[in-house]
Short mmCIF file of C-alpha atoms in Angstrom, two decimals:
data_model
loop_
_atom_site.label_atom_id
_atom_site.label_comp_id
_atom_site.label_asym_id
_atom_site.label_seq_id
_atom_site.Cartn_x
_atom_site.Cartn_y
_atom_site.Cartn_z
CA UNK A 1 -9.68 15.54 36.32
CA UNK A 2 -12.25 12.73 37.76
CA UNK A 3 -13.51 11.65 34.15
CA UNK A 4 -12.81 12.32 30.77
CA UNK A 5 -14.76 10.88 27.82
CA UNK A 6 -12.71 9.51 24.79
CA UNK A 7 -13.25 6.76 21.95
CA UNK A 8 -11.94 3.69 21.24
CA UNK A 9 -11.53 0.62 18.48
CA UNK A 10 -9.50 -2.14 17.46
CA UNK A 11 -9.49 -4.05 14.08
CA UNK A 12 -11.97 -6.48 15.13
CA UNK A 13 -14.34 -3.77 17.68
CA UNK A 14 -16.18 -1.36 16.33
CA UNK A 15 -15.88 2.51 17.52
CA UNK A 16 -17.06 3.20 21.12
CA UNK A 17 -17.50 6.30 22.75
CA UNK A 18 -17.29 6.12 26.86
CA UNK A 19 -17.22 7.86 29.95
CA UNK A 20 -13.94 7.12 31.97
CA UNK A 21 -12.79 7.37 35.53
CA UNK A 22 -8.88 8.79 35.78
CA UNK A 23 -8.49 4.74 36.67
CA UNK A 24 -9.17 3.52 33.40
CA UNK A 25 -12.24 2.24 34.35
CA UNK A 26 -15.42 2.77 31.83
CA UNK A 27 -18.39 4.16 33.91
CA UNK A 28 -21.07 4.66 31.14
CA UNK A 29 -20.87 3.72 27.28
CA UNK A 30 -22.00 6.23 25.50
CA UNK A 31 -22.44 4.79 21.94
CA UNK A 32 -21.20 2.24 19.54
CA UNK A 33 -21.25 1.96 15.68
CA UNK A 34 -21.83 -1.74 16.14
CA UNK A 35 -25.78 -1.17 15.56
CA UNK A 36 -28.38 -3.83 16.63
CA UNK A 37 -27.71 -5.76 13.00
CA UNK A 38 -24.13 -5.83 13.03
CA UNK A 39 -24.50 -10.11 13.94
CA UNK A 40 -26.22 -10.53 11.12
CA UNK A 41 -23.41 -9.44 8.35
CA UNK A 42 -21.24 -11.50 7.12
CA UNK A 43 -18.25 -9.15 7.41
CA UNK A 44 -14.78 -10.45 6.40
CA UNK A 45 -12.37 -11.49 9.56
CA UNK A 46 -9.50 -8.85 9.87
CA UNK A 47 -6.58 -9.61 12.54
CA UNK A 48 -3.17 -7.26 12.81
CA UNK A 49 0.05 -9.40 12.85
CA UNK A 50 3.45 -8.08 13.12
CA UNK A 51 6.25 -9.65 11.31
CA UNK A 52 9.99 -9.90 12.06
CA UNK A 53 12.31 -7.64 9.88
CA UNK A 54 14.69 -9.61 7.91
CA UNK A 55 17.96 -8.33 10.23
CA UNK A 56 15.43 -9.31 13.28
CA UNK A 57 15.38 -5.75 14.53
CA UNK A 58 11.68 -5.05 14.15
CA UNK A 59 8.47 -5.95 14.54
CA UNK A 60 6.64 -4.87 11.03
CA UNK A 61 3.01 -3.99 11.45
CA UNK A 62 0.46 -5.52 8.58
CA UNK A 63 -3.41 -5.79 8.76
CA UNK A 64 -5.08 -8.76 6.78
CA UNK A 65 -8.54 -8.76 5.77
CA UNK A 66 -9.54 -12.56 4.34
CA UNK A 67 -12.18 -13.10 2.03
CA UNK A 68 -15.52 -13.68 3.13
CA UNK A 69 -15.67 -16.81 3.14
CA UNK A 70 -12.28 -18.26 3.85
CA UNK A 71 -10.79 -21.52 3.54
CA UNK A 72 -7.76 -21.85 5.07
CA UNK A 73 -7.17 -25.37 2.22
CA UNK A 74 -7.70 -22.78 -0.74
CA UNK A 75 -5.15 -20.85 -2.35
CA UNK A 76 -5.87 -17.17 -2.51
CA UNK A 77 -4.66 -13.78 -4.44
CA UNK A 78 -2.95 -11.14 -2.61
CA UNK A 79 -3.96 -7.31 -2.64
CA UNK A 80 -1.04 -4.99 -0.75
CA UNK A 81 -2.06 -1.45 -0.48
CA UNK A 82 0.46 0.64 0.63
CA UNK A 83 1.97 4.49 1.31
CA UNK A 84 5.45 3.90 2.81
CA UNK A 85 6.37 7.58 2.91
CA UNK A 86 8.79 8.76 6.02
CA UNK A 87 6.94 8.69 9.60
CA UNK A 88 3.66 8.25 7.67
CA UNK A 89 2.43 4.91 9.17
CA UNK A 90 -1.00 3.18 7.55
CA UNK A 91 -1.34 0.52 10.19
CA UNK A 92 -2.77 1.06 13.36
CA UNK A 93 -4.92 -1.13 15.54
CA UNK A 94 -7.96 0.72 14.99
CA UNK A 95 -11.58 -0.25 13.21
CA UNK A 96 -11.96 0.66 9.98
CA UNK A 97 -15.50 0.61 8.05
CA UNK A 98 -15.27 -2.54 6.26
CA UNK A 99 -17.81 -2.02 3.34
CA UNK A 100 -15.23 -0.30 1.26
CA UNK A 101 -13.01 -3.70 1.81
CA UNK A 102 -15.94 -6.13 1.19
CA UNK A 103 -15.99 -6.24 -2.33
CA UNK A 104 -13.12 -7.65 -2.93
CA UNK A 105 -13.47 -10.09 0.41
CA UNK A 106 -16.73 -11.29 -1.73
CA UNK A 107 -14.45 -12.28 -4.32
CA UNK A 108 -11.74 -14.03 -3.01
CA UNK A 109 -8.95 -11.61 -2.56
CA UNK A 110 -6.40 -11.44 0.72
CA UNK A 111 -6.22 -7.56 1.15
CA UNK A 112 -3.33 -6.41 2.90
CA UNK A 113 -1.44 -3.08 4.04
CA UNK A 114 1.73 -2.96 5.43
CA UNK A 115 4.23 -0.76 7.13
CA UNK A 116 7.86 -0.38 7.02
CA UNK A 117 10.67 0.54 9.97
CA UNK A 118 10.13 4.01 8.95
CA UNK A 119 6.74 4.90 8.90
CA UNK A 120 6.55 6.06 12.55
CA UNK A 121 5.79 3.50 15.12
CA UNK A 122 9.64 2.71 15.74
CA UNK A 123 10.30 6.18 16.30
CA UNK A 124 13.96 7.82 15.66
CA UNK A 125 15.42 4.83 15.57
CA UNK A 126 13.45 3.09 12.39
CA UNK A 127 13.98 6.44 10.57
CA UNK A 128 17.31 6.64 11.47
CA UNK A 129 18.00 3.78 8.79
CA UNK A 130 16.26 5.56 5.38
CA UNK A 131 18.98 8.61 5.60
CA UNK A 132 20.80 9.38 2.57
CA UNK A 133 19.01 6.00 1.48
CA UNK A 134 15.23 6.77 1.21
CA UNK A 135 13.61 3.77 -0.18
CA UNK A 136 16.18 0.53 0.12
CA UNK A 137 15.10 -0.41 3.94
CA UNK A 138 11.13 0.41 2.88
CA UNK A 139 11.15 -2.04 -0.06
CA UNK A 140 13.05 -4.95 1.74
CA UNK A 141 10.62 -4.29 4.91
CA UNK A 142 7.99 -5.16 2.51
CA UNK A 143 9.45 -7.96 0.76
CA UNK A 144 9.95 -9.39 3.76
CA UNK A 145 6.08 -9.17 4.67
CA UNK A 146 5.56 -10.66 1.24
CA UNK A 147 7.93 -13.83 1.97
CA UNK A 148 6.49 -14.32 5.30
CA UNK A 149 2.84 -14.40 3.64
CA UNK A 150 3.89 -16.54 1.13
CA UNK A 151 4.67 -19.18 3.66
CA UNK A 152 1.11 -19.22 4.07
CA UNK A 153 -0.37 -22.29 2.78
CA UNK A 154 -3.55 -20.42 1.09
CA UNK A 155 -1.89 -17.58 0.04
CA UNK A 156 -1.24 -17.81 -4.15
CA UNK A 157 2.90 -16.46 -4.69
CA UNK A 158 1.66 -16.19 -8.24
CA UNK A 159 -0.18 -13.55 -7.50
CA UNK A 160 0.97 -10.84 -5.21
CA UNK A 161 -0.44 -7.52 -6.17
CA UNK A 162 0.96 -4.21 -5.19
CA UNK A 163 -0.87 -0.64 -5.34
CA UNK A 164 -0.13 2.95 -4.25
CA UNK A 165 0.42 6.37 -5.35
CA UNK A 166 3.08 9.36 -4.71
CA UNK A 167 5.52 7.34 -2.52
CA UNK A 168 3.28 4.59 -2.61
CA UNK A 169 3.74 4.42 -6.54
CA UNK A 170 7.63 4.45 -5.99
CA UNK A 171 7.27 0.94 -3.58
CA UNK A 172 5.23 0.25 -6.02
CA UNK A 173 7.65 0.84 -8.80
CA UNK A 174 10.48 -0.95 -6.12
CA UNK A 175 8.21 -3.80 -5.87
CA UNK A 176 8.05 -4.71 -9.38
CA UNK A 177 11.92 -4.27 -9.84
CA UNK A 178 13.90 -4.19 -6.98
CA UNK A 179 11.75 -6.63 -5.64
CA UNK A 180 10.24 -8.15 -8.44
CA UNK A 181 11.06 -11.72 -6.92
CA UNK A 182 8.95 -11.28 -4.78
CA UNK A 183 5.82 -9.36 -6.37
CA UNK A 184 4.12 -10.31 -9.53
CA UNK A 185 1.74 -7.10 -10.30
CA UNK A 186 1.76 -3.86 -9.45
CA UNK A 187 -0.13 -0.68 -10.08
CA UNK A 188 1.86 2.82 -9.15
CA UNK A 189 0.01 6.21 -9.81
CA UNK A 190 1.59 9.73 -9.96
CA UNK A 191 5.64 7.49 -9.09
CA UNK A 192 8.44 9.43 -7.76
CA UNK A 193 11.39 6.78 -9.73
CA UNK A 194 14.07 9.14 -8.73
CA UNK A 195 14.50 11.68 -5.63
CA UNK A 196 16.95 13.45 -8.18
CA UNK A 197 13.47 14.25 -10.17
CA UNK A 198 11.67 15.41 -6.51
CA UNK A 199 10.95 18.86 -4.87
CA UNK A 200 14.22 19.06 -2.95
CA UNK A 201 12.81 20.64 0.29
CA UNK A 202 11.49 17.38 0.61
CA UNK A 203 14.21 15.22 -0.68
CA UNK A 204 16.67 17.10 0.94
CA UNK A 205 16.17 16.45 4.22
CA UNK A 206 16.67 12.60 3.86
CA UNK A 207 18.83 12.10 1.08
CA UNK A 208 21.40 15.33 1.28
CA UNK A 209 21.92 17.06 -2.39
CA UNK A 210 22.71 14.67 -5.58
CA UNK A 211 26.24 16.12 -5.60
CA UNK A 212 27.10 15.19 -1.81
CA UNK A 213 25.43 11.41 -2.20
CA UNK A 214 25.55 10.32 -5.85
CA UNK A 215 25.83 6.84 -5.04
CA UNK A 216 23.00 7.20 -2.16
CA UNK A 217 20.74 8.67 -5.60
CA UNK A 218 21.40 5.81 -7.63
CA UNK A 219 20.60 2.80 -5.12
CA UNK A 220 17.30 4.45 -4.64
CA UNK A 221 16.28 5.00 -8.25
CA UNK A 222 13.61 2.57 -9.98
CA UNK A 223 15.81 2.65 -13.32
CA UNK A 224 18.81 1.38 -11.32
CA UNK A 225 16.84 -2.14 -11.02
CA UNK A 226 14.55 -2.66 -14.23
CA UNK A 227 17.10 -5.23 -15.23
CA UNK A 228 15.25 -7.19 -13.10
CA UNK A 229 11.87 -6.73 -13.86
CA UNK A 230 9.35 -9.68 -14.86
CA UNK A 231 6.14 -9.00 -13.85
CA UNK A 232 3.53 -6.31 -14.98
CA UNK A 233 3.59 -3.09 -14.13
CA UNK A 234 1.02 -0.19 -14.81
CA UNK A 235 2.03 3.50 -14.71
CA UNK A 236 -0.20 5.90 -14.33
CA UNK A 237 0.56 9.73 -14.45
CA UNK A 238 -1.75 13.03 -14.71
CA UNK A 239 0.23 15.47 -17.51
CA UNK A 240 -0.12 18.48 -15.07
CA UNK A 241 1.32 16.64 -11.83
CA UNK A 242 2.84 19.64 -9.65
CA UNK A 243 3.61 17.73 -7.12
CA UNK A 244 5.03 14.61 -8.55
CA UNK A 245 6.31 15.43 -12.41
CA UNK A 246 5.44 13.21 -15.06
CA UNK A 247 9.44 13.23 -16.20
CA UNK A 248 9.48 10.61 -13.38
CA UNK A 249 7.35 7.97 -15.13
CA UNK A 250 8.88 9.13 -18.34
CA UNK A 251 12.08 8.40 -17.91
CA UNK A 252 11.29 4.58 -16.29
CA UNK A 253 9.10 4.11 -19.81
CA UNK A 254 11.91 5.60 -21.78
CA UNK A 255 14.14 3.05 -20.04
CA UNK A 256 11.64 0.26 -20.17
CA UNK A 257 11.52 0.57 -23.37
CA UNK A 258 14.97 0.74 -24.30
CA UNK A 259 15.16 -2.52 -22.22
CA UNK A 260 12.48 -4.23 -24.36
CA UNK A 261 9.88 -4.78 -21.26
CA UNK A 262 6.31 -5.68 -21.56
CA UNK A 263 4.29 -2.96 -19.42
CA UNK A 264 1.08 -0.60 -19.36
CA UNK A 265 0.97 2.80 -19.23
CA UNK A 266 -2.24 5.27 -18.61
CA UNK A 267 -1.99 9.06 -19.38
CA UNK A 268 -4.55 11.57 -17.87
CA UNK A 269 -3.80 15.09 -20.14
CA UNK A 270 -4.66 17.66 -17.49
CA UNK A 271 -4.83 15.68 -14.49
CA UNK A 272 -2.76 16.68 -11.46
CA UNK A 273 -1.36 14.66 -8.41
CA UNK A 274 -5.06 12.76 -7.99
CA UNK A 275 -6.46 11.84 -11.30
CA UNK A 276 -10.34 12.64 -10.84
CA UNK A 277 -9.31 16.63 -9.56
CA UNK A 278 -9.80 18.14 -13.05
CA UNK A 279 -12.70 15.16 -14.78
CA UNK A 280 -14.97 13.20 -12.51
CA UNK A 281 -14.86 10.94 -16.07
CA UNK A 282 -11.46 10.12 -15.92
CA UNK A 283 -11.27 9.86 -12.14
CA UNK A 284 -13.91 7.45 -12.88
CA UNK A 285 -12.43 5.30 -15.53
CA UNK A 286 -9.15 5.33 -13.61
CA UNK A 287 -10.54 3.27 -11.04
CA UNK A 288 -12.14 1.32 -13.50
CA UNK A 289 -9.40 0.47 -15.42
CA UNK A 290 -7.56 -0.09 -11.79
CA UNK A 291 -10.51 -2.64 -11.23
CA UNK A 292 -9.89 -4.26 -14.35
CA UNK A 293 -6.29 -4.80 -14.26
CA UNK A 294 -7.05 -6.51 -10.73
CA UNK A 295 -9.55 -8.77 -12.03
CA UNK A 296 -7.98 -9.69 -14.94
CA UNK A 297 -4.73 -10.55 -13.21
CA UNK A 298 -5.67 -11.65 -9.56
CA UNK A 299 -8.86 -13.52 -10.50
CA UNK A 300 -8.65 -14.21 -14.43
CA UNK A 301 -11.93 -12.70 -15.06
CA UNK A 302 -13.33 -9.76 -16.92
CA UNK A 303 -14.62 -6.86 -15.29
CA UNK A 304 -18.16 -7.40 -13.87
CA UNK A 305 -20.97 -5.95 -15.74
CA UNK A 306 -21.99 -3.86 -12.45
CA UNK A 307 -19.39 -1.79 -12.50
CA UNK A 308 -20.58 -0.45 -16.22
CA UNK A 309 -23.75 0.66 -14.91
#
């Protein structure tokens, strides 16, 4: 093979497509995304840093996106969204189309995402450390992204904001009690809060049955840390979740509750693993009331009037 044609990107290139020699070398270009206007947007500066485990054995992927118009002498909210799930890495050097991160660039929010030692890019050796403990190394990885960002002069540690859903909604669930010292808000959809609860074909294969590692089942439960919880949490479950059961945010309410904590709960009756599958309405108004809880807590305002229309 003389030349072979493939496509490339990183987080601050566009995509281009180009005709290679078997040197490396790039012979034609044979498109870009970046169209003639691109100069002429204002698009929000994203860079990729890595940052140093907390044992000093890895190098943690994250990807920044800065508001529009940043100053490094302001102090800014924090947006981490986030999967975390076993060799199932979000991160990559690659462009991504910025529009649907703009938004909240425009208003003054530090959007992150994040990747623990076993999402992939350390190979065996970074999933090695979740067996029979899925869930303890992901949620320190990620507090330690949070400390390190909080060093930052314009970052706001009042307001560190954490999102995901299936396993993301578990570190999101971690975050806000496990690791609530170091995250302030969180919003988890459809929350695995304890592999006992989760299909065990899945479960399984990390974690070994219940009965062989009780005390591997407890560390990794959400209800073994709400003791320590002091932020604000939202939980939000579909009644007909297959995949994820709703008995998993049930029982963290139940206990919650029983605990006397201040949270907010939102219940889709029908809805399955993605709320939207069953009622473009409530799929809607979920990421409405997403949007709202963001605004309300990350920039003490109300919802804008634009996204009623």
């Amino acid at each position: 093979v003389k030349y072979f044609i493939t496509t490339y990107s990183n987080v601050k290139t566009p995509t281009r497509m180009a005709l290679v020699d078997a040197k490396g070398k790039i012979v034609r270009e044979l498109g870009s995304v970046r169209g003639k206007t691109f100069d002429k947007y204002n698009l929000p500066p994203t860079e990729l840093v890595r940052v140093k485990s907390s044992d000093d054995l890895f190098d943690l992927p994250m990807v920044i996106t800065y508001p529009t118009h940043f100053d490094p002498d302001a102090k800014y909210p924090v947006l981490i969204s986030i999967y975390g799930g076993p060799n199932a890495g979000t991160v990559y050097d690659s462009w991504k189309d910025p529009r649907s991160m703009a938004w909240w660039a425009q208003e003054g929010v530090i959007q992150v995402t994040m990747d623990n030692r076993s999402s992939g890019h350390f190979g065996k050796k970074g999933m090695n450390y979740i067996y029979r403990q899925l869930g303890k190394y992901e949620i320190e990885d990620y507090m330690q992204c949070v400390r390190w960002l909080k060093q930052k002069p314009f970052v706001d540690g009042s307001k560190i904001a954490i999102t995901g859903a299936s396993f993301g909604g578990y570190m999101t669930c971690m975050a806000l009690t496990y690791g609530a010292d170091e995250f302030n808000f969180g919003v988890a959809n459809a929350s695995v809060t304890d592999w006992s609860l989760y299909d065990t074909h899945y479960t399984e294969r990390f974690m070994d049955t219940p009965a062989e590692n009780p005390e591997g089942y407890k560390n990794t439960s959400v209800m073994t840390y709400t003791g320590r919880y002091k932020g604000l949490l939202r939980i939000v479950h579909g009644t007909a979740d297959d995949n994820v059961h709703m008995q998993n945010s049930l029982q963290l309410i139940d206990k919650l509750e029983d605990e006397g904590k201040h949270f907010e709960f939102m219940l889709y009756p029908g809805e399955r693993h993605g709320i939207g599958g069953k009622s473009q309405a409530k799929g809607r108004l979920n990421r409405l009331e997403t949007y709202r809880f963001f605004y309300r807590n990350l920039l003490n305002r109300d919802l804008p009037a634009e996204f009623n229309r």
